[in-house]
GROMACS .gro file of C-alpha atoms in nm:
model
  435
    1MET     CA    1  -5.495  -0.999   0.302
    2PRO     CA    2  -5.660  -1.326   0.183
    3ILE     CA    3  -5.850  -1.508   0.459
    4ASN     CA    4  -5.658  -1.834   0.408
    5LYS     CA    5  -5.323  -1.657   0.459
    6LEU     CA    6  -5.454  -1.490   0.774
    7ILE     CA    7  -5.561  -1.832   0.904
    8TYR     CA    8  -5.208  -1.968   0.846
    9ILE     CA    9  -5.054  -1.675   1.038
   10ILE     CA   10  -5.294  -1.723   1.331
   11GLN     CA   11  -5.224  -2.097   1.328
   12ASP     CA   12  -4.845  -2.033   1.336
   13ILE     CA   13  -4.884  -1.800   1.634
   14PHE     CA   14  -5.104  -2.055   1.808
   15ASN     CA   15  -4.855  -2.336   1.742
   16LEU     CA   16  -4.569  -2.119   1.863
   17ASN     CA   17  -4.745  -2.032   2.187
   18THR     CA   18  -4.865  -2.389   2.243
   19SER     CA   19  -4.520  -2.544   2.182
   20LEU     CA   20  -4.345  -2.278   2.387
   21ILE     CA   21  -4.580  -2.318   2.683
   22SER     CA   22  -4.547  -2.697   2.667
   23PHE     CA   23  -4.166  -2.670   2.652
   24GLN     CA   24  -4.155  -2.432   2.947
   25GLU     CA   25  -4.372  -2.666   3.154
   26ASP     CA   26  -4.155  -2.968   3.071
   27VAL     CA   27  -3.830  -2.791   3.161
   28LEU     CA   28  -3.967  -2.635   3.480
   29ASN     CA   29  -4.102  -2.973   3.590
   30ALA     CA   30  -3.761  -3.127   3.521
   31ILE     CA   31  -3.590  -2.859   3.730
   32GLY     CA   32  -3.847  -2.912   4.006
   33ASP     CA   33  -3.771  -3.285   4.001
   34SER     CA   34  -3.396  -3.210   4.033
   35LYS     CA   35  -3.324  -3.346   3.685
   36SER     CA   36  -2.973  -3.293   3.549
   37ILE     CA   37  -2.860  -3.053   3.278
   38ASP     CA   38  -2.823  -3.357   3.049
   39ASP     CA   39  -3.191  -3.438   3.103
   40ILE     CA   40  -3.294  -3.084   3.011
   41ILE     CA   41  -3.082  -3.098   2.695
   42LYS     CA   42  -3.263  -3.422   2.598
   43ILE     CA   43  -3.601  -3.256   2.656
   44SER     CA   44  -3.493  -2.970   2.429
   45PHE     CA   45  -3.388  -3.217   2.158
   46ASN     CA   46  -3.738  -3.367   2.161
   47TYR     CA   47  -3.876  -3.027   2.063
   48LEU     CA   48  -3.603  -2.906   1.826
   49LYS     CA   49  -3.544  -3.241   1.647
   50ASN     CA   50  -3.181  -3.146   1.578
   51PRO     CA   51  -2.848  -3.217   1.751
   52ILE     CA   52  -2.795  -2.986   2.048
   53ILE     CA   53  -2.479  -2.911   2.245
   54LEU     CA   54  -2.390  -2.706   2.554
   55LEU     CA   55  -2.041  -2.549   2.578
   56ASN     CA   56  -1.882  -2.351   2.861
   57SER     CA   57  -1.679  -2.030   2.826
   58MET     CA   58  -1.370  -2.231   2.728
   59TYR     CA   59  -1.573  -2.395   2.446
   60HIS     CA   60  -1.548  -2.733   2.623
   61THR     CA   61  -1.835  -2.974   2.562
   62CYS     CA   62  -2.044  -3.004   2.879
   63SER     CA   63  -2.359  -3.174   2.749
   64TYR     CA   64  -2.508  -3.287   2.419
   65TYR     CA   65  -2.776  -3.505   2.265
   66TYR     CA   66  -2.855  -3.606   1.909
   67GLY     CA   67  -3.066  -3.920   1.946
   68GLU     CA   68  -3.034  -4.148   1.643
   69ILE     CA   69  -2.940  -3.868   1.401
   70VAL     CA   70  -2.623  -3.938   1.203
   71ILE     CA   71  -2.403  -3.627   1.218
   72ASP     CA   72  -2.186  -3.582   0.910
   73ASP     CA   73  -2.066  -3.230   0.989
   74PRO     CA   74  -1.682  -3.212   1.033
   75SER     CA   75  -1.693  -2.931   1.288
   76TRP     CA   76  -1.952  -3.096   1.512
   77ASN     CA   77  -1.795  -3.441   1.484
   78TYR     CA   78  -1.465  -3.294   1.602
   79GLN     CA   79  -1.631  -3.107   1.890
   80LEU     CA   80  -1.818  -3.418   2.005
   81LYS     CA   81  -1.511  -3.641   1.980
   82MET     CA   82  -1.247  -3.407   2.123
   83SER     CA   83  -1.469  -3.187   2.347
   84ILE     CA   84  -1.304  -2.876   2.201
   85PRO     CA   85  -1.374  -2.681   1.879
   86HIS     CA   86  -1.232  -2.780   1.544
   87PRO     CA   87  -0.915  -2.566   1.496
   88THR     CA   88  -1.045  -2.417   1.170
   89TYR     CA   89  -1.382  -2.332   1.325
   90SER     CA   90  -1.211  -2.174   1.625
   91LEU     CA   91  -0.983  -1.962   1.409
   92LEU     CA   92  -1.259  -1.842   1.178
   93TYR     CA   93  -1.493  -1.763   1.466
   94ASN     CA   94  -1.237  -1.563   1.664
   95GLN     CA   95  -1.115  -1.375   1.358
   96ASN     CA   96  -1.467  -1.268   1.264
   97THR     CA   97  -1.528  -0.957   1.476
   98LYS     CA   98  -1.881  -0.907   1.346
   99ASN     CA   99  -1.963  -1.270   1.417
  100ARG     CA  100  -1.834  -1.240   1.773
  101LYS     CA  101  -2.021  -0.915   1.836
  102MET     CA  102  -2.345  -1.088   1.743
  103GLY     CA  103  -2.248  -1.401   1.933
  104GLU     CA  104  -2.202  -1.217   2.260
  105ASN     CA  105  -2.548  -1.055   2.254
  106LYS     CA  106  -2.763  -1.240   2.505
  107GLU     CA  107  -3.084  -1.129   2.334
  108GLU     CA  108  -2.998  -1.256   1.987
  109ILE     CA  109  -2.936  -1.592   1.826
  110ILE     CA  110  -2.627  -1.611   1.611
  111THR     CA  111  -2.618  -1.812   1.289
  112THR     CA  112  -2.278  -1.959   1.209
  113PHE     CA  113  -2.175  -2.129   0.888
  114PHE     CA  114  -1.814  -2.174   0.778
  115PRO     CA  115  -1.816  -2.384   0.456
  116GLU     CA  116  -1.448  -2.468   0.509
  117VAL     CA  117  -1.542  -2.694   0.800
  118MET     CA  118  -1.924  -2.710   0.821
  119LYS     CA  119  -2.198  -2.872   0.613
  120TYR     CA  120  -2.492  -2.721   0.801
  121LYS     CA  121  -2.588  -2.399   0.973
  122GLU     CA  122  -2.546  -2.373   1.346
  123ARG     CA  123  -2.783  -2.167   1.564
  124THR     CA  124  -2.643  -2.050   1.897
  125ILE     CA  125  -2.779  -1.867   2.201
  126PRO     CA  126  -2.510  -1.723   2.434
  127ILE     CA  127  -2.577  -1.733   2.808
  128VAL     CA  128  -2.433  -1.421   2.971
  129HIS     CA  129  -2.355  -1.344   3.335
  130ASP     CA  130  -2.202  -1.008   3.437
  131ASN     CA  131  -2.119  -0.921   3.074
  132PHE     CA  132  -1.932  -1.249   3.031
  133THR     CA  133  -2.050  -1.541   2.819
  134ILE     CA  134  -2.037  -1.834   3.061
  135ALA     CA  135  -2.195  -2.081   2.817
  136ARG     CA  136  -2.352  -2.123   2.475
  137ILE     CA  137  -2.617  -2.363   2.349
  138SER     CA  138  -2.592  -2.456   1.982
  139VAL     CA  139  -2.824  -2.649   1.751
  140LEU     CA  140  -2.710  -2.798   1.419
  141GLU     CA  141  -2.972  -2.772   1.144
  142CYS     CA  142  -2.882  -3.108   0.989
  143ASN     CA  143  -3.224  -3.272   1.031
  144ASN     CA  144  -3.454  -2.980   0.952
  145PRO     CA  145  -3.434  -2.597   0.953
  146LEU     CA  146  -3.538  -2.431   1.278
  147SER     CA  147  -3.870  -2.245   1.264
  148ASP     CA  148  -3.948  -1.920   1.446
  149CYS     CA  149  -4.110  -2.133   1.714
  150ASP     CA  150  -3.791  -2.341   1.748
  151LEU     CA  151  -3.580  -2.027   1.784
  152GLU     CA  152  -3.806  -1.902   2.063
  153ILE     CA  153  -3.769  -2.239   2.234
  154LEU     CA  154  -3.390  -2.209   2.206
  155LYS     CA  155  -3.399  -1.860   2.359
  156THR     CA  156  -3.624  -1.983   2.638
  157LEU     CA  157  -3.392  -2.274   2.706
  158GLY     CA  158  -3.107  -2.028   2.761
  159LYS     CA  159  -3.311  -1.836   3.019
  160LEU     CA  160  -3.439  -2.144   3.202
  161ILE     CA  161  -3.105  -2.323   3.224
  162TYR     CA  162  -2.911  -2.011   3.332
  163PRO     CA  163  -2.964  -2.055   3.712
  164LEU     CA  164  -2.846  -2.417   3.691
  165LEU     CA  165  -2.522  -2.312   3.522
  166LEU     CA  166  -2.438  -2.073   3.805
  167LEU     CA  167  -2.439  -2.371   4.042
  168ASP     CA  168  -2.215  -2.582   3.818
  169LYS     CA  169  -1.836  -2.546   3.857
  170ARG     CA  170  -1.785  -2.601   3.485
  171PHE     CA  171  -1.945  -2.263   3.420
  172LEU     CA  172  -1.779  -2.056   3.692
  173VAL     CA  173  -1.712  -1.697   3.584
  174GLU     CA  174  -1.402  -1.648   3.798
  175ASN     CA  175  -1.151  -1.887   3.945
  176ASN     CA  176  -1.038  -1.713   4.261
  177SER     CA  177  -0.760  -1.954   4.348
  178GLU     CA  178  -0.476  -1.872   4.585
  179PHE     CA  179  -0.256  -1.818   4.280
  180ASP     CA  180  -0.503  -1.568   4.127
  181ASN     CA  181  -0.522  -1.376   4.454
  182ILE     CA  182  -0.143  -1.348   4.475
  183MET     CA  183  -0.108  -1.234   4.114
  184ASN     CA  184  -0.381  -0.974   4.164
  185TYR     CA  185  -0.201  -0.852   4.475
  186LEU     CA  186   0.131  -0.820   4.291
  187LEU     CA  187  -0.029  -0.627   4.005
  188LYS     CA  188  -0.217  -0.386   4.232
  189ALA     CA  189   0.019  -0.328   4.526
  190THR     CA  190   0.250  -0.027   4.502
  191ASN     CA  191   0.491  -0.156   4.768
  192PRO     CA  192   0.429  -0.532   4.803
  193ASN     CA  193   0.520  -0.699   5.131
  194LYS     CA  194   0.842  -0.896   5.073
  195VAL     CA  195   0.779  -1.155   5.345
  196PHE     CA  196   0.424  -1.217   5.224
  197ILE     CA  197   0.544  -1.263   4.865
  198LYS     CA  198   0.821  -1.502   4.968
  199ASN     CA  199   0.588  -1.720   5.176
  200ALA     CA  200   0.308  -1.712   4.918
  201LEU     CA  201   0.536  -1.816   4.630
  202LEU     CA  202   0.689  -2.087   4.848
  203SER     CA  203   0.345  -2.230   4.927
  204LEU     CA  204   0.269  -2.248   4.554
  205ASN     CA  205   0.611  -2.397   4.465
  206ILE     CA  206   0.687  -2.102   4.235
  207ASP     CA  207   1.060  -2.056   4.167
  208ASN     CA  208   1.168  -1.699   4.239
  209SER     CA  209   1.542  -1.757   4.200
  210ASN     CA  210   1.583  -1.705   3.824
  211ASN     CA  211   1.558  -1.403   3.599
  212LYS     CA  212   1.227  -1.368   3.421
  213TYR     CA  213   1.054  -1.190   3.134
  214LEU     CA  214   0.691  -1.090   3.139
  215LEU     CA  215   0.484  -1.122   2.820
  216LEU     CA  216   0.150  -0.944   2.797
  217LEU     CA  217  -0.089  -1.062   2.522
  218ARG     CA  218  -0.371  -0.814   2.466
  219ASP     CA  219  -0.674  -0.865   2.244
  220ASN     CA  220  -0.651  -0.608   1.964
  221ASP     CA  221  -1.011  -0.606   1.837
  222ASN     CA  222  -1.154  -0.585   2.192
  223VAL     CA  223  -1.487  -0.759   2.126
  224ASN     CA  224  -1.584  -0.941   2.444
  225SER     CA  225  -1.215  -1.005   2.500
  226LYS     CA  226  -1.274  -1.201   2.818
  227THR     CA  227  -1.450  -1.486   2.640
  228LYS     CA  228  -1.196  -1.497   2.360
  229ILE     CA  229  -0.892  -1.462   2.588
  230ASN     CA  230  -1.004  -1.748   2.813
  231TYR     CA  231  -1.016  -1.973   2.508
  232VAL     CA  232  -0.687  -1.857   2.347
  233LYS     CA  233  -0.510  -1.897   2.683
  234GLN     CA  234  -0.538  -2.275   2.646
  235TYR     CA  235  -0.330  -2.271   2.328
  236ILE     CA  236  -0.077  -2.024   2.467
  237SER     CA  237  -0.035  -2.250   2.771
  238SER     CA  238   0.057  -2.539   2.543
  239LEU     CA  239   0.333  -2.328   2.383
  240PHE     CA  240   0.468  -2.217   2.721
  241SER     CA  241   0.420  -2.543   2.910
  242LYS     CA  242   0.728  -2.485   3.132
  243HIS     CA  243   0.620  -2.137   3.231
  244ILE     CA  244   0.336  -1.965   3.417
  245VAL     CA  245   0.039  -1.857   3.204
  246PHE     CA  246  -0.274  -1.690   3.341
  247VAL     CA  247  -0.549  -1.442   3.253
  248TYR     CA  248  -0.560  -1.093   3.406
  249LYS     CA  249  -0.838  -0.853   3.307
  250ASN     CA  250  -0.876  -0.901   2.929
  251SER     CA  251  -0.518  -1.012   2.867
  252ILE     CA  252  -0.299  -1.320   2.891
  253ILE     CA  253   0.019  -1.295   3.098
  254VAL     CA  254   0.318  -1.527   3.055
  255ILE     CA  255   0.587  -1.533   3.324
  256TYR     CA  256   0.880  -1.665   3.123
  257ASN     CA  257   1.149  -1.826   3.341
  258ASN     CA  258   1.470  -1.731   3.163
  259ARG     CA  259   1.638  -2.049   3.281
  260ASN     CA  260   1.508  -2.183   2.949
  261SER     CA  261   1.647  -1.875   2.765
  262TYR     CA  262   1.397  -1.653   2.586
  263GLU     CA  263   1.656  -1.592   2.313
  264ASN     CA  264   1.667  -1.965   2.234
  265PHE     CA  265   1.288  -1.976   2.234
  266CYS     CA  266   1.283  -1.698   1.971
  267GLU     CA  267   1.482  -1.925   1.738
  268SER     CA  268   1.262  -2.232   1.787
  269ASN     CA  269   0.968  -2.377   1.595
  270GLU     CA  270   0.748  -2.300   1.895
  271TYR     CA  271   0.823  -1.932   1.847
  272GLU     CA  272   0.699  -1.950   1.488
  273ASP     CA  273   0.377  -2.107   1.619
  274PHE     CA  274   0.356  -1.830   1.878
  275ILE     CA  275   0.391  -1.554   1.615
  276LYS     CA  276   0.131  -1.722   1.396
  277SER     CA  277  -0.114  -1.750   1.686
  278ILE     CA  278  -0.091  -1.382   1.782
  279LYS     CA  279  -0.158  -1.288   1.419
  280ASP     CA  280  -0.443  -1.535   1.382
  281TYR     CA  281  -0.612  -1.421   1.702
  282THR     CA  282  -0.539  -1.047   1.652
  283LEU     CA  283  -0.327  -1.014   1.966
  284LYS     CA  284  -0.063  -0.755   2.049
  285VAL     CA  285   0.231  -0.864   2.264
  286GLY     CA  286   0.449  -0.652   2.492
  287VAL     CA  287   0.769  -0.793   2.644
  288SER     CA  288   0.926  -0.648   2.960
  289LYS     CA  289   1.289  -0.605   3.048
  290LEU     CA  290   1.450  -0.892   3.235
  291PHE     CA  291   1.361  -0.883   3.607
  292ASN     CA  292   1.487  -1.098   3.893
  293ASN     CA  293   1.210  -1.117   4.153
  294PHE     CA  294   0.835  -1.083   4.193
  295GLU     CA  295   0.870  -0.757   4.384
  296ASN     CA  296   0.927  -0.600   4.040
  297PHE     CA  297   0.630  -0.781   3.887
  298LYS     CA  298   0.411  -0.470   3.859
  299VAL     CA  299   0.699  -0.273   3.705
  300ALA     CA  300   0.742  -0.546   3.442
  301TYR     CA  301   0.367  -0.545   3.375
  302ASN     CA  302   0.370  -0.168   3.316
  303GLN     CA  303   0.669  -0.208   3.085
  304CYS     CA  304   0.468  -0.455   2.876
  305LYS     CA  305   0.177  -0.209   2.852
  306LYS     CA  306   0.413   0.070   2.750
  307ALA     CA  307   0.585  -0.151   2.492
  308ILE     CA  308   0.248  -0.218   2.324
  309TYR     CA  309   0.158   0.151   2.344
  310PHE     CA  310   0.484   0.275   2.190
  311GLY     CA  311   0.494  -0.011   1.941
  312GLU     CA  312   0.148   0.072   1.805
  313LEU     CA  313   0.219   0.445   1.814
  314ILE     CA  314   0.556   0.443   1.642
  315HIS     CA  315   0.561   0.120   1.441
  316LYS     CA  316   0.198   0.090   1.340
  317LYS     CA  317   0.262  -0.130   1.037
  318GLU     CA  318   0.496  -0.368   1.216
  319ASP     CA  319   0.371  -0.675   1.396
  320SER     CA  320   0.436  -0.739   1.763
  321PRO     CA  321   0.600  -0.860   1.986
  322TYR     CA  322   0.708  -0.515   2.100
  323TYR     CA  323   1.004  -0.508   2.339
  324PHE     CA  324   1.023  -0.243   2.610
  325ASP     CA  325   1.402  -0.236   2.565
  326ASP     CA  326   1.343  -0.088   2.218
  327TYR     CA  327   1.139   0.201   2.358
  328VAL     CA  328   1.334   0.313   2.667
  329ILE     CA  329   1.414   0.648   2.507
  330PHE     CA  330   1.050   0.702   2.411
  331ASN     CA  331   0.947   0.620   2.767
  332ILE     CA  332   1.176   0.895   2.897
  333ILE     CA  333   1.044   1.138   2.639
  334SER     CA  334   0.681   1.060   2.717
  335SER     CA  335   0.729   1.186   3.073
  336PHE     CA  336   0.845   1.521   2.931
  337LEU     CA  337   0.553   1.540   2.690
  338GLU     CA  338   0.300   1.464   2.962
  339LYS     CA  339   0.432   1.765   3.152
  340GLY     CA  340   0.431   1.984   2.841
  341ASP     CA  341   0.812   2.015   2.846
  342LEU     CA  342   0.878   1.970   2.473
  343ASN     CA  343   1.067   2.301   2.445
  344ASN     CA  344   1.299   2.205   2.730
  345LEU     CA  345   1.375   1.875   2.557
  346LEU     CA  346   1.448   2.012   2.209
  347ASP     CA  347   1.800   2.114   2.114
  348SER     CA  348   1.815   2.492   2.055
  349LYS     CA  349   2.019   2.455   1.734
  350LEU     CA  350   1.763   2.211   1.597
  351LYS     CA  351   1.492   2.470   1.676
  352ASP     CA  352   1.682   2.720   1.459
  353LEU     CA  353   1.697   2.467   1.175
  354ILE     CA  354   1.321   2.408   1.201
  355LEU     CA  355   1.251   2.783   1.196
  356CYS     CA  356   1.452   2.829   0.874
  357ASN     CA  357   1.187   2.620   0.691
  358SER     CA  358   1.433   2.415   0.486
  359ASN     CA  359   1.274   2.074   0.434
  360ASP     CA  360   1.582   1.941   0.255
  361LEU     CA  361   1.814   2.021   0.543
  362TYR     CA  362   1.567   1.906   0.810
  363TYR     CA  363   1.497   1.565   0.655
  364THR     CA  364   1.864   1.518   0.569
  365LEU     CA  365   1.957   1.563   0.935
  366TYR     CA  366   1.657   1.356   1.050
  367THR     CA  367   1.751   1.063   0.824
  368PHE     CA  368   2.119   1.092   0.920
  369ILE     CA  369   2.024   1.056   1.288
  370GLN     CA  370   1.786   0.765   1.220
  371CYS     CA  371   2.067   0.589   1.030
  372ARG     CA  372   2.296   0.640   1.331
  373GLY     CA  373   2.541   0.856   1.141
  374ASP     CA  374   2.593   0.605   0.859
  375THR     CA  375   2.640   0.833   0.556
  376LYS     CA  376   2.616   0.554   0.298
  377LEU     CA  377   2.285   0.430   0.439
  378THR     CA  378   2.158   0.789   0.471
  379SER     CA  379   2.226   0.868   0.104
  380GLU     CA  380   2.046   0.547   0.004
  381LYS     CA  381   1.745   0.631   0.222
  382LEU     CA  382   1.723   0.984   0.081
  383ASN     CA  383   1.798   0.860  -0.272
  384ILE     CA  384   2.063   1.130  -0.324
  385HIS     CA  385   2.427   1.118  -0.432
  386TYR     CA  386   2.684   1.072  -0.157
  387ASN     CA  387   2.849   1.407  -0.244
  388THR     CA  388   2.511   1.583  -0.221
  389LEU     CA  389   2.466   1.438   0.126
  390LYS     CA  390   2.813   1.554   0.234
  391TYR     CA  391   2.736   1.904   0.102
  392ARG     CA  392   2.410   1.922   0.299
  393LEU     CA  393   2.567   1.795   0.621
  394ASN     CA  394   2.849   2.050   0.593
  395LYS     CA  395   2.593   2.323   0.532
  396ILE     CA  396   2.398   2.218   0.843
  397GLU     CA  397   2.715   2.225   1.054
  398ASN     CA  398   2.818   2.569   0.927
  399LEU     CA  399   2.476   2.739   0.935
  400PHE     CA  400   2.365   2.609   1.273
  401ASN     CA  401   2.698   2.550   1.446
  402MET     CA  402   2.636   2.176   1.493
  403ASN     CA  403   2.912   1.921   1.546
  404LEU     CA  404   2.786   1.603   1.377
  405ASN     CA  405   3.101   1.414   1.478
  406ASP     CA  406   3.020   1.453   1.848
  407GLU     CA  407   2.852   1.129   1.962
  408ASP     CA  408   2.700   1.294   2.271
  409TYR     CA  409   2.545   1.563   2.054
  410LEU     CA  410   2.404   1.300   1.816
  411VAL     CA  411   2.230   1.133   2.112
  412LYS     CA  412   2.080   1.471   2.204
  413LEU     CA  413   1.951   1.513   1.848
  414LYS     CA  414   1.808   1.162   1.853
  415LEU     CA  415   1.612   1.248   2.168
  416SER     CA  416   1.488   1.570   2.009
  417PHE     CA  417   1.370   1.400   1.691
  418ALA     CA  418   1.206   1.122   1.891
  419ALA     CA  419   1.017   1.383   2.093
  420LEU     CA  420   0.900   1.555   1.775
  421ASP     CA  421   0.789   1.221   1.630
  422MET     CA  422   0.590   1.136   1.941
  423LYS     CA  423   0.430   1.480   1.953
  424LYS     CA  424   0.335   1.448   1.587
  425LEU     CA  425   0.185   1.102   1.648
  426GLY     CA  426  -0.005   1.213   1.955
  427GLY     CA  427   0.240   1.068   2.201
  428ASN     CA  428   0.137   1.295   2.485
  429ILE     CA  429  -0.124   1.037   2.597
  430ASN     CA  430  -0.093   0.903   2.952
  431VAL     CA  431   0.057   0.561   2.894
  432GLN     CA  432  -0.048   0.437   3.240
  433HIS     CA  433  -0.411   0.459   3.131
  434TYR     CA  434  -0.346   0.259   2.816
  435GLU     CA  435  -0.488  -0.093   2.851
   0.00000   0.00000   0.00000
């Protein structure tokens, strides 16, 4: 290695160490003098020479400084003016699973650049507490690119400012309000105390007199869901402004008061926005049956989980929302499968048909049952002539002694085919453990 190149490397290391030590001393002195977070952000700007911003877990602007630099970046201008992310930036960031994986690593700096809404690269250090990103510090490289020394300063800033954030309400990890405590109780208690529930809801002015639906919105890519869900919850709350919206575990729960009619909501423009948002943010939605009081809250919650489970299992290519009402039969069948009772559930005549190894007859009967006995629709689905279908159905009745005009028997066959479908798809999983 040439001596002059070696000198440059040594000089860079020396500069890095000198700047880093100086920065640490300045920040520690500021903390010792009880300086504010804003003051520490200004000190950091003096070293990094680029706009710097501090956001909390909800992506709200908590502190920033850019001196006399003119910022002409659309994303940052929006964040500084509105105190929330630019909608396009937010969407692109949350859709990018790889980006989010990197962004939630407390040891690494993430580089973000979305040309649709940004003119410059953004360097961010997440600040993590108990596996949850409580804040992020970002620097916009609009004045000059950050050097290795600058990046080390940014990392150090994250470590030094961390204790201050834990003392600031804007960066609280959990909000253990009275409402949160009651919701947690309802979701965990097997036999909730009726008097306690009544008094607790009364103290919070929560109406328990109307029928309700429960909507469970679960993050489908599951990359640090807690951070993402806390942000998306804000938008969902705006769509359901007359209803109760809160975060539980890594999901959003909506308690929909049916006084406003969920059916009418499904025909509104807001519903179209809702469907778009769950696609944009890769969410899956389960909807419970109608329930009339909070004593059944946990039951409704489990129905939502099961709706998502069955929806993904059986209708993989179809988008949610998934409605528990559509999967009641599958819920009954799953209890048989969990106990290994498939043989007891299957119709004996259908077993004989399966054992005869006639694919034509099996899929003819299967399609006939799925089409609810509609022969015209069945022939179209199978792409066969109507007379061919009638011939096959007559053959099935004669060979296996089935009465395909008996509605009760058709229900039995539907249950049997549903059980076979679930077994084929792996439907013997314990739904209660499916989050």
